[in-house]
Short mmCIF file of C-alpha atoms in Angstrom, two decimals:
data_model
loop_
_atom_site.label_atom_id
_atom_site.label_comp_id
_atom_site.label_asym_id
_atom_site.label_seq_id
_atom_site.Cartn_x
_atom_site.Cartn_y
_atom_site.Cartn_z
CA MET A 2 -35.39 -4.49 44.24
CA LYS A 3 -37.53 -1.38 44.20
CA ILE A 4 -39.85 -1.37 41.19
CA LEU A 5 -41.97 1.51 39.93
CA VAL A 6 -45.23 0.26 38.43
CA THR A 7 -47.12 2.87 36.43
CA GLY A 8 -50.85 2.19 36.27
CA GLY A 9 -50.31 -0.24 39.11
CA LEU A 10 -53.88 -0.17 40.44
CA GLY A 11 -55.32 -1.13 37.06
CA TYR A 12 -56.34 -4.59 35.95
CA ILE A 13 -53.03 -6.08 34.85
CA GLY A 14 -50.96 -3.71 36.97
CA SER A 15 -52.59 -4.75 40.24
CA HIS A 16 -52.06 -8.45 39.57
CA THR A 17 -48.44 -7.74 38.70
CA CYS A 18 -48.00 -5.83 41.96
CA VAL A 19 -49.19 -8.93 43.81
CA GLU A 20 -46.65 -11.13 42.04
CA LEU A 21 -43.85 -8.60 42.58
CA LEU A 22 -44.59 -8.35 46.30
CA GLU A 23 -44.83 -12.10 46.69
CA ASN A 24 -41.42 -12.39 45.06
CA GLY A 25 -39.82 -10.08 47.60
CA ASN A 26 -39.75 -6.78 45.72
CA ASP A 27 -40.56 -3.32 47.04
CA VAL A 28 -43.27 -1.77 44.87
CA VAL A 29 -43.96 1.90 44.19
CA VAL A 30 -47.16 2.61 42.24
CA LEU A 31 -48.08 5.70 40.25
CA ASP A 32 -51.69 5.83 39.04
CA ASN A 33 -54.08 8.67 38.24
CA LEU A 34 -57.15 6.50 39.03
CA SER A 35 -58.80 7.39 35.72
CA ASN A 36 -59.72 3.76 35.12
CA SER A 37 -58.90 2.17 38.46
CA LYS A 38 -60.00 2.40 42.08
CA ILE A 39 -58.12 3.33 45.23
CA GLU A 40 -59.64 0.32 47.05
CA VAL A 41 -57.36 -1.92 44.99
CA LYS A 42 -54.42 -0.77 47.14
CA ASP A 43 -56.00 -2.31 50.24
CA ASN A 44 -56.95 -5.44 48.33
CA ILE A 45 -53.35 -5.95 47.23
CA TYR A 46 -52.40 -5.75 50.91
CA ALA A 47 -55.17 -8.21 51.84
CA ILE A 48 -53.76 -10.74 49.36
CA THR A 49 -50.06 -10.32 50.09
CA GLY A 50 -49.81 -8.88 53.60
CA LYS A 51 -47.45 -6.28 52.12
CA MET A 52 -47.98 -2.62 51.32
CA ILE A 53 -47.25 -0.83 48.10
CA GLN A 54 -46.12 2.80 48.23
CA PHE A 55 -48.79 4.66 46.32
CA TYR A 56 -48.70 7.99 44.54
CA GLN A 57 -51.74 9.45 42.81
CA GLY A 58 -50.75 11.58 39.87
CA ASP A 59 -50.84 12.04 36.12
CA MET A 60 -47.80 11.11 34.06
CA LEU A 61 -48.51 13.99 31.70
CA ASP A 62 -46.97 16.08 34.49
CA LYS A 63 -43.27 15.16 34.40
CA ASP A 64 -42.72 16.64 37.88
CA VAL A 65 -44.99 13.93 39.33
CA ILE A 66 -42.69 11.24 37.96
CA GLU A 67 -39.53 13.06 38.97
CA ASP A 68 -40.73 13.47 42.54
CA ILE A 69 -40.91 9.68 42.84
CA PHE A 70 -37.38 9.23 41.51
CA LYS A 71 -36.13 11.89 43.95
CA GLN A 72 -37.67 10.02 46.87
CA HIS A 73 -36.81 6.47 45.82
CA LYS A 74 -33.88 4.67 44.25
CA ILE A 75 -35.87 2.92 41.52
CA ASP A 76 -34.16 -0.16 40.07
CA ALA A 77 -36.59 -0.78 37.21
CA VAL A 78 -39.94 0.33 35.82
CA ILE A 79 -42.91 -1.68 34.61
CA HIS A 80 -44.97 0.66 32.46
CA PHE A 81 -48.70 -0.12 32.22
CA ALA A 82 -50.23 3.35 32.39
CA GLY A 83 -52.17 4.41 29.32
CA LEU A 84 -55.58 4.64 27.75
CA LYS A 85 -56.57 1.31 26.21
CA ALA A 86 -60.08 1.26 24.72
CA VAL A 87 -59.83 0.53 21.00
CA GLY A 88 -63.25 1.97 20.14
CA GLU A 89 -62.73 5.12 22.16
CA SER A 90 -59.38 5.67 20.49
CA VAL A 91 -61.08 5.73 17.09
CA LYS A 92 -63.45 8.45 18.33
CA GLU A 93 -60.83 10.37 20.31
CA PRO A 94 -57.49 9.85 18.54
CA LEU A 95 -55.89 13.06 19.80
CA LEU A 96 -56.65 12.07 23.39
CA TYR A 97 -54.89 8.74 22.89
CA TYR A 98 -51.85 10.13 21.09
CA ARG A 99 -51.40 12.89 23.65
CA ASN A 100 -51.88 10.67 26.69
CA ASN A 101 -50.08 7.49 25.71
CA LEU A 102 -47.13 9.07 23.91
CA ASP A 103 -46.48 12.08 26.16
CA SER A 104 -46.76 10.08 29.38
CA THR A 105 -44.25 7.56 28.05
CA LEU A 106 -41.85 10.25 26.85
CA ASN A 107 -41.99 11.92 30.26
CA LEU A 108 -41.24 8.61 31.96
CA LEU A 109 -38.31 7.81 29.68
CA GLU A 110 -36.77 11.25 30.12
CA VAL A 111 -36.92 10.95 33.90
CA MET A 112 -35.55 7.39 33.80
CA ARG A 113 -32.62 8.58 31.69
CA LYS A 114 -31.95 11.50 34.05
CA TYR A 115 -31.79 9.19 37.07
CA ASP A 116 -29.85 6.47 35.23
CA CYS A 117 -32.62 3.89 35.58
CA LYS A 118 -32.45 1.96 32.32
CA ASN A 119 -34.38 -1.25 32.99
CA LEU A 120 -37.89 -1.11 31.53
CA VAL A 121 -40.68 -3.63 30.99
CA PHE A 122 -43.26 -2.18 28.62
CA SER A 123 -46.89 -3.26 28.36
CA SER A 124 -47.50 -3.58 24.63
CA SER A 125 -50.19 -5.38 22.66
CA ALA A 126 -50.72 -7.87 19.87
CA THR A 127 -52.52 -5.06 18.06
CA VAL A 128 -49.12 -3.81 16.91
CA TYR A 129 -48.99 -6.68 14.39
CA GLY A 130 -51.90 -5.27 12.40
CA ASN A 131 -53.75 -7.63 10.06
CA GLN A 132 -51.50 -10.59 9.26
CA GLU A 133 -52.20 -13.36 6.77
CA SER A 134 -51.33 -16.09 9.25
CA PRO A 135 -53.49 -16.37 12.39
CA ARG A 136 -50.44 -17.47 14.43
CA TYR A 137 -48.54 -14.34 15.39
CA VAL A 138 -44.76 -14.61 15.80
CA GLU A 139 -42.37 -11.93 17.06
CA THR A 140 -40.37 -12.09 13.81
CA MET A 141 -43.37 -10.98 11.74
CA GLU A 142 -43.06 -7.60 10.10
CA ARG A 143 -45.50 -5.29 11.80
CA LYS A 144 -48.33 -3.92 9.74
CA THR A 145 -50.28 -0.76 10.48
CA PRO A 146 -52.56 -1.30 13.51
CA SER A 147 -56.26 -0.75 12.91
CA SER A 148 -56.81 1.77 15.73
CA PRO A 149 -55.09 4.81 17.21
CA TYR A 150 -54.69 2.79 20.43
CA GLY A 151 -52.71 0.13 18.56
CA LYS A 152 -50.73 2.79 16.74
CA THR A 153 -49.64 4.36 20.05
CA LYS A 154 -48.30 0.99 21.17
CA ALA A 155 -46.42 0.54 17.88
CA MET A 156 -45.04 4.09 18.09
CA ILE A 157 -43.82 3.51 21.63
CA GLU A 158 -42.10 0.30 20.52
CA ASP A 159 -40.34 2.35 17.83
CA ILE A 160 -39.34 4.97 20.40
CA LEU A 161 -37.87 2.26 22.63
CA GLU A 162 -35.89 0.81 19.73
CA ASP A 163 -34.53 4.28 18.96
CA ILE A 164 -33.59 4.90 22.59
CA TYR A 165 -31.57 1.72 22.72
CA ALA A 166 -29.90 2.52 19.40
CA SER A 167 -28.82 5.91 20.77
CA ASP A 168 -27.79 4.59 24.20
CA PRO A 169 -27.05 0.85 24.36
CA ALA A 170 -27.09 0.81 28.16
CA TRP A 171 -30.84 0.22 28.17
CA LYS A 172 -32.47 -3.12 28.92
CA ILE A 173 -35.95 -3.00 27.45
CA PHE A 174 -38.50 -5.80 27.52
CA ILE A 175 -41.52 -5.37 25.25
CA LEU A 176 -44.38 -7.70 26.17
CA ARG A 177 -47.12 -8.08 23.57
CA TYR A 178 -50.35 -9.27 25.20
CA PHE A 179 -53.12 -11.13 23.51
CA ASN A 180 -56.46 -11.27 25.43
CA PRO A 181 -56.14 -11.15 29.24
CA ILE A 182 -59.19 -12.28 31.22
CA GLY A 183 -59.85 -13.81 34.64
CA ALA A 184 -59.04 -12.49 38.12
CA HIS A 185 -57.02 -13.35 41.19
CA GLU A 186 -58.26 -16.57 42.76
CA LYS A 187 -58.97 -14.82 46.08
CA GLY A 188 -61.58 -12.68 44.32
CA LEU A 189 -60.26 -9.36 45.60
CA ILE A 190 -58.86 -7.89 42.38
CA GLY A 191 -60.01 -8.25 38.80
CA GLU A 192 -61.13 -6.34 35.74
CA ASP A 193 -63.53 -3.59 36.81
CA PRO A 194 -63.66 -0.88 34.15
CA ASN A 195 -65.62 2.32 34.56
CA GLY A 196 -68.75 2.66 32.42
CA ILE A 197 -69.80 0.22 29.70
CA PRO A 198 -67.06 -2.39 29.27
CA ASN A 199 -65.14 -2.59 26.01
CA ASN A 200 -63.81 -6.11 26.57
CA LEU A 201 -65.68 -9.42 26.43
CA MET A 202 -65.32 -10.79 29.96
CA PRO A 203 -66.31 -7.69 31.96
CA TYR A 204 -69.32 -7.35 29.65
CA ILE A 205 -70.25 -10.97 30.33
CA LEU A 206 -69.96 -10.29 34.06
CA LYS A 207 -72.33 -7.33 33.89
CA VAL A 208 -74.87 -9.36 31.92
CA ALA A 209 -74.55 -12.29 34.33
CA SER A 210 -75.16 -9.95 37.28
CA ASN A 211 -78.11 -8.25 35.51
CA GLU A 212 -76.37 -4.89 35.32
CA LEU A 213 -76.61 -5.05 31.53
CA GLU A 214 -79.45 -6.70 29.66
CA CYS A 215 -77.80 -8.60 26.85
CA LEU A 216 -74.42 -9.56 25.39
CA THR A 217 -74.02 -9.15 21.64
CA ILE A 218 -71.63 -11.53 19.90
CA PHE A 219 -70.46 -9.74 16.79
CA GLY A 220 -70.53 -12.03 13.78
CA ARG A 221 -71.37 -15.72 13.47
CA ASP A 222 -70.35 -16.25 9.85
CA TYR A 223 -66.56 -16.20 10.14
CA ASP A 224 -64.50 -19.05 8.74
CA THR A 225 -64.15 -20.70 12.14
CA PRO A 226 -65.67 -23.91 13.57
CA ASP A 227 -68.64 -22.12 15.19
CA GLY A 228 -68.62 -18.97 13.06
CA THR A 229 -67.46 -16.62 15.84
CA CYS A 230 -64.08 -14.93 16.18
CA ILE A 231 -61.20 -16.88 17.66
CA ARG A 232 -58.80 -15.21 20.07
CA ASP A 233 -55.98 -16.19 22.40
CA TYR A 234 -57.21 -15.75 25.97
CA ILE A 235 -54.69 -15.70 28.81
CA HIS A 236 -55.32 -15.65 32.54
CA VAL A 237 -54.28 -12.34 34.04
CA VAL A 238 -52.30 -14.09 36.80
CA ASP A 239 -50.25 -15.96 34.20
CA LEU A 240 -49.70 -12.64 32.47
CA ALA A 241 -48.59 -10.97 35.71
CA LYS A 242 -46.10 -13.76 36.36
CA ALA A 243 -44.58 -13.15 32.93
CA HIS A 244 -43.78 -9.58 33.96
CA VAL A 245 -41.86 -10.82 36.99
CA LYS A 246 -39.98 -13.28 34.78
CA ALA A 247 -39.11 -10.48 32.35
CA LEU A 248 -38.02 -8.20 35.19
CA GLU A 249 -35.76 -10.86 36.68
CA LYS A 250 -34.32 -11.60 33.25
CA SER A 251 -33.54 -7.93 32.71
CA PHE A 252 -30.95 -8.04 35.51
CA ALA A 253 -29.26 -11.12 34.06
CA VAL A 254 -28.85 -10.25 30.37
CA SER A 255 -26.89 -7.79 28.29
CA PRO A 256 -28.52 -4.48 27.36
CA ASN A 257 -30.83 -4.83 24.36
CA VAL A 258 -34.47 -4.70 23.31
CA TYR A 259 -36.25 -8.00 23.92
CA THR A 260 -39.73 -8.65 22.54
CA TYR A 261 -42.10 -11.43 23.59
CA ASN A 262 -45.62 -12.58 22.82
CA LEU A 263 -47.66 -13.43 25.90
CA GLY A 264 -50.54 -15.78 25.16
CA SER A 265 -51.61 -19.36 25.62
CA GLY A 266 -50.82 -20.29 22.03
CA LYS A 267 -54.34 -21.64 21.62
CA GLY A 268 -57.35 -20.13 19.92
CA VAL A 269 -60.73 -20.10 21.66
CA SER A 270 -63.89 -18.73 20.08
CA VAL A 271 -66.15 -16.10 21.59
CA SER A 272 -68.99 -18.64 21.71
CA GLU A 273 -66.75 -21.07 23.59
CA ILE A 274 -66.01 -18.43 26.21
CA VAL A 275 -69.74 -17.81 26.66
CA THR A 276 -70.69 -21.48 26.95
CA THR A 277 -67.73 -22.24 29.24
CA PHE A 278 -68.71 -19.37 31.52
CA GLU A 279 -72.26 -20.72 31.73
CA ARG A 280 -71.07 -24.27 32.39
CA VAL A 281 -68.48 -23.67 35.11
CA ASN A 282 -70.51 -21.05 36.97
CA GLY A 283 -74.01 -22.45 36.56
CA VAL A 284 -75.17 -19.12 35.13
CA LYS A 285 -77.39 -18.58 32.10
CA LEU A 286 -76.36 -15.62 29.97
CA ASN A 287 -78.71 -13.57 27.84
CA TYR A 288 -76.90 -13.13 24.54
CA GLN A 289 -77.61 -12.52 20.90
CA TYR A 290 -75.69 -12.49 17.64
CA GLY A 291 -75.12 -9.27 15.77
CA PRO A 292 -73.36 -8.24 12.57
CA ARG A 293 -69.60 -8.31 12.27
CA ARG A 294 -67.67 -5.42 13.78
CA SER A 295 -65.46 -3.45 11.45
CA GLY A 296 -61.80 -4.37 11.93
CA ASP A 297 -62.35 -7.69 13.71
CA LEU A 298 -60.12 -10.50 12.44
CA PRO A 299 -61.56 -14.03 12.12
CA LYS A 300 -58.80 -15.56 14.23
CA MET A 301 -55.51 -14.69 15.86
CA PHE A 302 -53.41 -16.37 18.51
CA ALA A 303 -49.87 -16.19 19.86
CA ASP A 304 -46.81 -18.18 19.14
CA ALA A 305 -45.38 -17.94 22.66
CA THR A 306 -42.48 -20.39 22.25
CA LYS A 307 -39.89 -17.60 22.58
CA ALA A 308 -41.22 -16.59 26.01
CA PHE A 309 -40.98 -20.21 27.14
CA ALA A 310 -37.46 -20.67 25.77
CA GLU A 311 -35.99 -17.40 27.06
CA LEU A 312 -38.12 -16.45 30.08
CA ASN A 313 -39.04 -19.97 31.20
CA TRP A 314 -42.67 -18.84 31.15
CA LYS A 315 -45.83 -20.32 29.76
CA ALA A 316 -49.53 -19.88 30.38
CA GLU A 317 -50.77 -22.55 32.80
CA LYS A 318 -54.34 -21.67 33.74
CA THR A 319 -57.30 -22.95 31.71
CA ILE A 320 -60.31 -21.25 30.16
CA GLU A 321 -62.35 -22.78 32.98
CA ASP A 322 -60.06 -21.10 35.52
CA MET A 323 -60.46 -17.77 33.74
CA CYS A 324 -64.26 -17.94 33.71
CA ARG A 325 -64.51 -19.21 37.30
CA ASP A 326 -62.11 -16.65 38.75
CA ALA A 327 -63.72 -13.75 36.88
CA TRP A 328 -67.17 -14.64 38.24
CA ASN A 329 -65.78 -15.16 41.74
CA PHE A 330 -64.38 -11.63 41.61
CA LYS A 331 -67.70 -10.24 40.43
CA LEU A 332 -69.61 -12.03 43.19
CA GLY A 333 -67.25 -10.53 45.75
CA GLN A 334 -68.19 -7.03 44.61
CA LYS A 335 -71.86 -7.44 45.51
#
């Protein structure tokens, strides 16, 4: 199959490209390189021995997307492209609404025009909003997300539901991620954001490599065993494999909208991530505790039983794997 991967040189996108190639697919990537690096293309080849077909362009320009569909018979799309920093979205909401919504609308219009109606969408657990139960299940009624970033994901989910309702030929898989960390075991691709990282693991990596002075753990007085927030961390390779499972499933089921949580189903605290990283890598981190961050929930983790039952997928890699692989990737950059 020929698969278009938007944002395919990004963190999760690049790992998914590896899994797609290793499962015999042809991969076309569209990426504007706003938060990714062109070197990732060669690193994907170094891992797989197979080339992606790469196009640099911005999805806000519909002609860029249409040019790809004119040149290739695309069987399905995995849509990662989008801005994703929660904090930045609070400061720049218009940027996030314009980019994430318009790029997706352009993609969907081109897909419809070329009768390509298989889509795997990169969503987020942020669409659930603040729930009373820390275990998040797909059947929960969504509450308003706490950030414009989360709201764009929820809005796109609504758009996809409406598209299917208007044209029941679509097969749409919505994958709600929890907290991806780690890197490919070969150390050639991983999370490498531009500027000051927004997520925990890349910040840890920059502190461990002395690029940043100190990690601040926000809050140590939550109602959790060690007082720090609990999250569901999932290895990015496990996450990438779930996309291949969803893609394969899309060609075997009836048209519909299918929604899945992707997580380990286990909660791990921020302090546990820090101490595990130190232990498995023999690295001492400079960290301190700070006040709680506005909007942070004490604990949240996935109920991923539906993904196991219907996609035959579950997270397999451990927290130790995540910490070891992330550091191995960082060491390879030096």
